[in-house]
mmCIF file of C-alpha atoms (C1' of nucleotides) in Angstrom:
data_model
loop_
_atom_site.group_PDB
_atom_site.id
_atom_site.type_symbol
_atom_site.label_atom_id
_atom_site.label_comp_id
_atom_site.label_asym_id
_atom_site.label_seq_id
_atom_site.Cartn_x
_atom_site.Cartn_y
_atom_site.Cartn_z
ATOM 1 C CA MET Z 2 218.189 114.510 37.614
ATOM 2 C CA GLU Z 3 216.284 113.805 40.197
ATOM 3 C CA THR Z 4 213.162 112.990 38.752
ATOM 4 C CA SER Z 5 213.548 109.990 37.579
ATOM 5 C CA ASP Z 6 212.801 109.471 41.491
ATOM 6 C CA VAL Z 7 209.249 110.305 41.582
ATOM 7 C CA PRO Z 8 206.778 107.688 41.359
ATOM 8 C CA VAL Z 9 204.033 108.523 38.589
ATOM 9 C CA GLY Z 10 200.651 108.047 39.766
ATOM 10 C CA VAL Z 11 199.246 106.755 43.007
ATOM 11 C CA ALA Z 12 200.548 102.839 42.457
ATOM 12 C CA ASP Z 13 198.826 101.521 46.048
ATOM 13 C CA VAL Z 14 197.517 102.603 49.650
ATOM 14 C CA SER Z 15 198.802 99.844 51.421
ATOM 15 C CA ILE Z 16 197.088 101.277 54.578
ATOM 16 C CA THR Z 17 195.498 98.234 55.921
ATOM 17 C CA ASP Z 18 195.815 99.307 59.774
ATOM 18 C CA SER Z 19 193.355 100.860 61.609
ATOM 19 C CA LYS Z 20 194.234 104.339 61.463
ATOM 20 C CA PRO Z 21 191.856 106.279 58.653
ATOM 21 C CA ASN Z 22 193.114 109.470 57.039
ATOM 22 C CA PRO Z 23 190.595 112.126 58.724
ATOM 23 C CA PRO Z 24 192.619 115.566 57.947
ATOM 24 C CA ALA Z 25 194.450 116.179 54.487
ATOM 25 C CA PRO Z 26 194.176 113.020 52.347
ATOM 26 C CA THR Z 27 197.388 114.098 50.884
ATOM 27 C CA ASN Z 28 199.674 110.796 51.991
ATOM 28 C CA THR Z 29 202.999 112.305 50.529
ATOM 29 C CA ALA Z 30 205.400 110.664 52.654
ATOM 30 C CA SER Z 31 203.944 107.278 51.853
ATOM 31 C CA MET Z 32 204.967 107.324 48.444
ATOM 32 C CA LEU Z 33 207.894 108.485 48.597
ATOM 33 C CA PRO Z 34 211.261 107.134 47.476
ATOM 34 C CA PRO Z 35 213.152 104.767 50.770
ATOM 35 C CA CYS Z 36 216.432 107.000 51.915
ATOM 36 C CA ARG Z 37 219.105 107.467 50.032
ATOM 37 C CA VAL Z 38 221.279 107.346 53.120
ATOM 38 C CA CYS Z 39 219.699 104.101 55.290
ATOM 39 C CA GLY Z 40 216.779 103.069 53.077
ATOM 40 C CA GLU Z 41 214.667 103.581 55.674
ATOM 41 C CA LYS Z 42 211.237 105.385 54.744
ATOM 42 C CA ALA Z 43 212.196 108.839 53.887
ATOM 43 C CA SER Z 44 210.179 111.763 54.916
ATOM 44 C CA GLY Z 45 210.206 114.225 52.795
ATOM 45 C CA PHE Z 46 213.385 116.186 51.118
ATOM 46 C CA HIS Z 47 216.024 117.475 53.023
ATOM 47 C CA TYR Z 48 219.244 119.272 52.222
ATOM 48 C CA GLY Z 49 219.175 118.628 48.678
ATOM 49 C CA ALA Z 50 218.356 114.683 49.330
ATOM 50 C CA ASN Z 51 214.554 112.416 50.032
ATOM 51 C CA THR Z 52 216.270 111.146 53.977
ATOM 52 C CA CYS Z 53 214.421 110.088 56.724
ATOM 53 C CA GLU Z 54 213.992 111.967 60.088
ATOM 54 C CA ALA Z 55 216.921 110.449 61.367
ATOM 55 C CA CYS Z 56 219.095 111.608 58.918
ATOM 56 C CA LYS Z 57 218.037 114.708 58.510
ATOM 57 C CA GLY Z 58 218.611 115.087 61.594
ATOM 58 C CA PHE Z 59 221.513 113.395 61.770
ATOM 59 C CA PHE Z 60 223.432 115.779 58.959
ATOM 60 C CA ARG Z 61 222.034 118.405 60.642
ATOM 61 C CA ARG Z 62 224.284 117.345 63.592
ATOM 62 C CA SER Z 63 226.791 116.528 61.137
ATOM 63 C CA LEU Z 64 227.004 119.991 59.853
ATOM 64 C CA LYS Z 65 227.664 121.805 63.501
ATOM 65 C CA LYS Z 66 230.263 119.394 64.425
ATOM 66 C CA LYS Z 67 231.721 119.522 60.663
ATOM 67 C CA GLY Z 68 232.140 116.180 60.230
ATOM 68 C CA GLU Z 69 234.430 115.291 62.552
ATOM 69 C CA TYR Z 70 233.560 111.917 63.229
ATOM 70 C CA LYS Z 71 236.112 109.180 63.316
ATOM 71 C CA CYS Z 72 235.432 105.829 61.093
ATOM 72 C CA VAL Z 73 234.280 102.232 63.982
ATOM 73 C CA ASN Z 74 236.074 100.131 61.418
ATOM 74 C CA ASN Z 75 238.496 102.255 59.893
ATOM 75 C CA LYS Z 76 236.809 100.859 56.376
ATOM 76 C CA ASP Z 77 233.662 101.507 54.370
ATOM 77 C CA CYS Z 78 230.536 100.080 57.694
ATOM 78 C CA ASN Z 79 227.759 98.195 55.978
ATOM 79 C CA ILE Z 80 225.209 101.408 56.406
ATOM 80 C CA GLY Z 81 221.232 100.135 55.634
ATOM 81 C CA PRO Z 82 218.021 99.953 57.545
ATOM 82 C CA GLY Z 83 218.338 99.080 61.159
ATOM 83 C CA LYS Z 84 222.417 99.675 61.574
ATOM 84 C CA ARG Z 85 222.305 102.890 60.363
ATOM 85 C CA ASN Z 86 223.410 103.642 63.741
ATOM 86 C CA GLY Z 87 226.993 101.987 63.267
ATOM 87 C CA CYS Z 88 229.308 104.316 62.255
ATOM 88 C CA PRO Z 89 229.250 108.471 61.925
ATOM 89 C CA LYS Z 90 231.434 108.929 60.073
ATOM 90 C CA CYS Z 91 230.601 106.316 57.363
ATOM 91 C CA ARG Z 92 227.390 107.300 57.560
ATOM 92 C CA TYR Z 93 227.976 111.371 56.874
ATOM 93 C CA LYS Z 94 230.458 110.192 54.532
ATOM 94 C CA ILE Z 95 226.981 108.519 52.434
ATOM 95 C CA CYS Z 96 225.380 112.268 53.018
ATOM 96 C CA LEU Z 97 227.891 113.914 50.873
ATOM 97 C CA ASP Z 98 228.091 111.205 48.414
ATOM 98 C CA ILE Z 99 224.769 112.118 47.264
ATOM 99 C CA GLY Z 100 225.417 115.623 47.618
ATOM 100 C CA MET Z 101 223.498 116.813 50.947
ATOM 101 C CA SER Z 102 224.331 119.975 51.622
ATOM 102 C CA LYS Z 103 223.491 122.817 53.636
ATOM 103 C CA GLU Z 104 221.799 124.715 51.058
ATOM 104 C CA GLY Z 105 219.205 122.030 50.129
ATOM 105 C CA LYS Z 106 215.511 123.843 49.769
ATOM 106 C CA TYR Z 107 215.064 124.880 45.940
ATOM 107 C CA ASN Z 108 218.797 125.466 45.474
ATOM 108 C CA ASP Z 109 219.838 122.327 43.864
ATOM 109 C CA SER Z 110 223.323 123.672 42.204
ATOM 110 C CA ILE Z 111 225.259 119.797 42.502
ATOM 111 C CA MET C 13 205.567 93.256 99.296
ATOM 112 C CA GLU C 14 206.657 91.982 96.155
ATOM 113 C CA THR C 15 207.004 88.324 95.018
ATOM 114 C CA SER C 16 208.295 86.406 96.764
ATOM 115 C CA ASP C 17 210.202 83.515 95.364
ATOM 116 C CA VAL C 18 209.057 83.673 91.753
ATOM 117 C CA PRO C 19 211.891 84.067 89.033
ATOM 118 C CA VAL C 20 210.782 86.069 87.203
ATOM 119 C CA GLY C 21 212.541 86.023 84.200
ATOM 120 C CA VAL C 22 211.988 82.723 82.518
ATOM 121 C CA ALA C 23 208.150 84.044 83.249
ATOM 122 C CA ASP C 24 207.079 84.743 79.886
ATOM 123 C CA VAL C 25 208.895 85.921 76.742
ATOM 124 C CA SER C 26 206.332 87.890 75.639
ATOM 125 C CA ILE C 27 208.670 90.818 74.013
ATOM 126 C CA THR C 28 205.297 92.702 72.192
ATOM 127 C CA ASP C 29 207.165 95.791 71.746
ATOM 128 C CA SER C 30 209.396 95.104 68.039
ATOM 129 C CA LYS C 31 207.515 98.552 66.389
ATOM 130 C CA PRO C 32 208.519 102.428 66.732
ATOM 131 C CA ASN C 33 204.887 103.777 67.628
ATOM 132 C CA PRO C 34 204.717 107.647 66.837
ATOM 133 C CA PRO C 35 203.218 108.456 70.359
ATOM 134 C CA ALA C 36 205.086 108.403 73.798
ATOM 135 C CA PRO C 37 203.936 105.236 75.302
ATOM 136 C CA THR C 38 203.894 106.328 78.489
ATOM 137 C CA ASN C 39 205.044 108.904 80.914
ATOM 138 C CA THR C 40 208.120 107.822 82.623
ATOM 139 C CA ALA C 41 210.175 104.756 84.141
ATOM 140 C CA SER C 42 207.561 104.757 86.899
ATOM 141 C CA MET C 43 205.296 103.514 85.462
ATOM 142 C CA LEU C 44 207.432 100.759 83.420
ATOM 143 C CA PRO C 45 206.784 96.751 84.040
ATOM 144 C CA PRO C 46 209.296 95.429 86.475
ATOM 145 C CA CYS C 47 212.630 93.852 85.331
ATOM 146 C CA ARG C 48 212.480 90.874 83.230
ATOM 147 C CA VAL C 49 215.108 89.909 84.961
ATOM 148 C CA CYS C 50 215.218 90.863 88.683
ATOM 149 C CA GLY C 51 211.551 91.960 89.498
ATOM 150 C CA GLU C 52 212.887 94.791 90.593
ATOM 151 C CA LYS C 53 211.726 98.558 89.602
ATOM 152 C CA ALA C 54 212.692 98.712 85.584
ATOM 153 C CA SER C 55 214.479 102.182 84.844
ATOM 154 C CA GLY C 56 213.351 101.675 80.629
ATOM 155 C CA PHE C 57 213.719 99.658 77.974
ATOM 156 C CA HIS C 58 217.989 98.480 77.838
ATOM 157 C CA TYR C 59 219.081 96.125 75.203
ATOM 158 C CA GLY C 60 215.844 94.980 73.743
ATOM 159 C CA ALA C 61 213.761 94.598 77.244
ATOM 160 C CA ASN C 62 212.528 96.332 80.578
ATOM 161 C CA THR C 63 215.399 96.111 82.921
ATOM 162 C CA CYS C 64 216.704 98.065 85.814
ATOM 163 C CA GLU C 65 219.594 99.837 85.689
ATOM 164 C CA ALA C 66 221.110 97.453 87.544
ATOM 165 C CA CYS C 67 220.427 94.429 85.178
ATOM 166 C CA LYS C 68 221.990 97.168 82.572
ATOM 167 C CA GLY C 69 225.082 97.434 83.735
ATOM 168 C CA PHE C 70 225.434 94.183 84.384
ATOM 169 C CA PHE C 71 224.579 93.094 81.238
ATOM 170 C CA ARG C 72 226.469 95.145 79.277
ATOM 171 C CA ARG C 73 229.638 94.483 81.870
ATOM 172 C CA SER C 74 228.578 90.878 80.388
ATOM 173 C CA LEU C 75 228.614 91.381 76.602
ATOM 174 C CA LYS C 76 232.441 92.845 78.079
ATOM 175 C CA LYS C 77 233.651 89.431 79.505
ATOM 176 C CA LYS C 78 231.666 87.354 76.630
ATOM 177 C CA GLY C 79 229.888 85.494 79.695
ATOM 178 C CA GLU C 80 232.335 83.713 80.743
ATOM 179 C CA TYR C 81 230.810 82.837 84.283
ATOM 180 C CA LYS C 82 230.254 79.456 86.427
ATOM 181 C CA CYS C 83 227.428 78.412 87.674
ATOM 182 C CA VAL C 84 227.302 79.132 91.312
ATOM 183 C CA ASN C 85 225.427 76.088 92.778
ATOM 184 C CA ASN C 86 225.947 73.727 89.227
ATOM 185 C CA LYS C 87 221.813 74.353 88.551
ATOM 186 C CA ASP C 88 219.738 77.198 87.519
ATOM 187 C CA CYS C 89 219.593 79.539 90.612
ATOM 188 C CA ASN C 90 217.008 81.259 92.285
ATOM 189 C CA ILE C 91 217.293 85.172 90.710
ATOM 190 C CA GLY C 92 214.489 87.397 92.159
ATOM 191 C CA PRO C 93 213.930 90.440 94.062
ATOM 192 C CA GLY C 94 217.291 90.649 96.625
ATOM 193 C CA LYS C 95 219.091 88.220 95.048
ATOM 194 C CA ARG C 96 219.970 89.089 91.831
ATOM 195 C CA ASN C 97 223.754 88.853 92.579
ATOM 196 C CA GLY C 98 223.361 85.924 93.922
ATOM 197 C CA CYS C 99 225.177 83.351 90.461
ATOM 198 C CA PRO C 100 226.227 85.867 87.228
ATOM 199 C CA LYS C 101 225.573 82.680 85.171
ATOM 200 C CA CYS C 102 221.954 82.342 86.037
ATOM 201 C CA ARG C 103 221.635 85.916 86.166
ATOM 202 C CA TYR C 104 223.486 86.845 82.488
ATOM 203 C CA LYS C 105 221.053 83.345 81.382
ATOM 204 C CA ILE C 106 218.052 85.332 81.856
ATOM 205 C CA CYS C 107 219.449 88.123 80.744
ATOM 206 C CA LEU C 108 219.493 85.834 77.291
ATOM 207 C CA ASP C 109 215.811 84.441 77.373
ATOM 208 C CA ILE C 110 214.090 87.459 77.973
ATOM 209 C CA GLY C 111 215.801 87.981 74.212
ATOM 210 C CA MET C 112 218.960 91.369 75.485
ATOM 211 C CA SER C 113 220.861 91.527 72.909
ATOM 212 C CA LYS C 114 223.527 94.487 71.783
ATOM 213 C CA GLU C 115 221.532 94.625 68.692
ATOM 214 C CA GLY C 116 217.968 95.799 70.823
ATOM 215 C CA LYS C 117 217.175 99.071 69.680
ATOM 216 C CA TYR C 118 218.700 99.954 66.099
ATOM 217 C CA ASN C 119 222.272 99.110 66.499
ATOM 218 C CA ASP C 120 224.101 96.424 64.343
ATOM 219 C CA SER C 121 226.745 94.701 64.658
ATOM 220 C CA ILE C 122 229.492 94.244 62.610
ATOM 221 C "C1'" DC M 13 196.313 129.502 51.549
ATOM 222 C "C1'" DA M 14 197.652 125.036 51.937
ATOM 223 C "C1'" DA M 15 201.688 122.325 51.320
ATOM 224 C "C1'" DT M 16 207.125 121.950 52.369
ATOM 225 C "C1'" DC M 17 211.753 122.522 54.657
ATOM 226 C "C1'" DA M 18 215.450 124.140 57.594
ATOM 227 C "C1'" DG M 19 215.935 124.065 62.174
ATOM 228 C "C1'" DG M 20 215.199 124.034 66.901
ATOM 229 C "C1'" DT M 21 212.851 121.083 71.288
ATOM 230 C "C1'" DC M 22 213.714 117.328 74.520
ATOM 231 C "C1'" DA M 23 212.678 111.837 75.724
ATOM 232 C "C1'" DC M 24 215.495 108.331 75.327
ATOM 233 C "C1'" DG M 25 218.752 104.710 75.832
ATOM 234 C "C1'" DA M 26 224.272 103.340 74.567
ATOM 235 C "C1'" DG M 27 228.026 103.315 77.275
ATOM 236 C "C1'" DG M 28 231.339 105.517 80.836
ATOM 237 C "C1'" DT M 29 232.538 106.732 85.518
ATOM 238 C "C1'" DC M 30 233.416 105.412 90.094
ATOM 239 C "C1'" DA M 31 232.382 105.127 95.494
ATOM 240 C "C1'" DG M 32 231.285 101.143 97.341
ATOM 241 C "C1'" DC P 4 232.174 93.177 90.761
ATOM 242 C "C1'" DT P 5 227.901 95.967 91.602
ATOM 243 C "C1'" DG P 6 224.941 100.180 90.128
ATOM 244 C "C1'" DA P 7 223.691 104.646 90.572
ATOM 245 C "C1'" DC P 8 224.556 108.429 88.153
ATOM 246 C "C1'" DC P 9 226.432 111.137 84.220
ATOM 247 C "C1'" DT P 10 227.441 112.544 79.448
ATOM 248 C "C1'" DC P 11 225.889 112.475 74.843
ATOM 249 C "C1'" DG P 12 223.684 110.723 70.206
ATOM 250 C "C1'" DT P 13 219.981 109.837 68.653
ATOM 251 C "C1'" DG P 14 215.444 110.534 66.188
ATOM 252 C "C1'" DA P 15 210.013 111.893 66.830
ATOM 253 C "C1'" DC P 16 208.051 115.857 67.453
ATOM 254 C "C1'" DC P 17 207.605 120.867 67.019
ATOM 255 C "C1'" DT P 18 207.581 125.795 64.709
ATOM 256 C "C1'" DG P 19 208.369 129.550 62.235
ATOM 257 C "C1'" DA P 20 209.774 131.221 57.054
ATOM 258 C "C1'" DT P 21 209.118 130.615 52.508
ATOM 259 C "C1'" DT P 22 207.289 129.083 47.913
ATOM 260 C "C1'" DG P 23 203.798 128.514 44.488
#
DNA sequence: CAATCAGGTCACGAGGTCAG
DNA sequence: CTGACCTCGTGACCTGATTG
C-alpha cells in the first residue's frame, strides 16, 4: 500500500542553488515524500517507512534501548518539522504507528 | 589585547547561520568568532548564538529564573571582556538582543 | 555493476554538576 | 551565583552487505 507514496514522473527539480550535479543525476532523495515521522525531507526507505536521516538514526537508537522513554508532558506531544526533539517517547510512538520495524528492507510483512 | 570597553553584544546582529550546512564549517571552537555577549572566546553555538561557556551557562540559568534580574545601575551597563559579571540583567538583555532562545537549534517549546 | 539500506561513527550542543 | 567540566542524545556522513 505504499505505492501511492511514489510521485510519478519528474515533476520539478527546483535546483536553484549554485550546486551542479556532477555525479549520478539520479536525485532520488529529492523526489521522496517527506519523513513520515517528523515531516522533514526524507532520505530514503528506512525500517519500513520513508524517514529522514534523523528519524532513521533515532529509531535505530530506540531499538537498542527498547524504547524506554518517558513522555515529557505525559500526553501526546506535537512532533513536527523543527520540533522533533521535544519528546522522544512520542517520537518513538509515531515510528511504531507508521509501521517501522527491525526488518524493514524488502520484507514488509506489516 | 582585546577590544577595550566596546560592548560586544549590541554591535551587530548578523545571524547568518540558520541553515544546516552539510560540511563542517570550521574545525574546532578555537577558530570561532568571539562570544557575542561578552566578547571572550566562544566555545560554540549555544541557544542560537556564538557564546562562551560562561554566557551559555548564564543564559541557561536565566531561563530557569525567567530573567528576573534587577539592573545594578538602573541603566545600560557595560558588558565586555573581563566585566561580564557586573550586571546580570544587562547581560541577560544582550543575550536576548542577539537572538538567544530556548529553541536555538532544533528544540521546540511546548 | 549500480543503487539502496542497515548499522557504525563521531563532532556538536543541551543540560547537569559542583568546587570556588 | 559563576563557569569549567561532564554526560548523553542527536544527526550528518561513512561503510559494508544485499539486491536487481
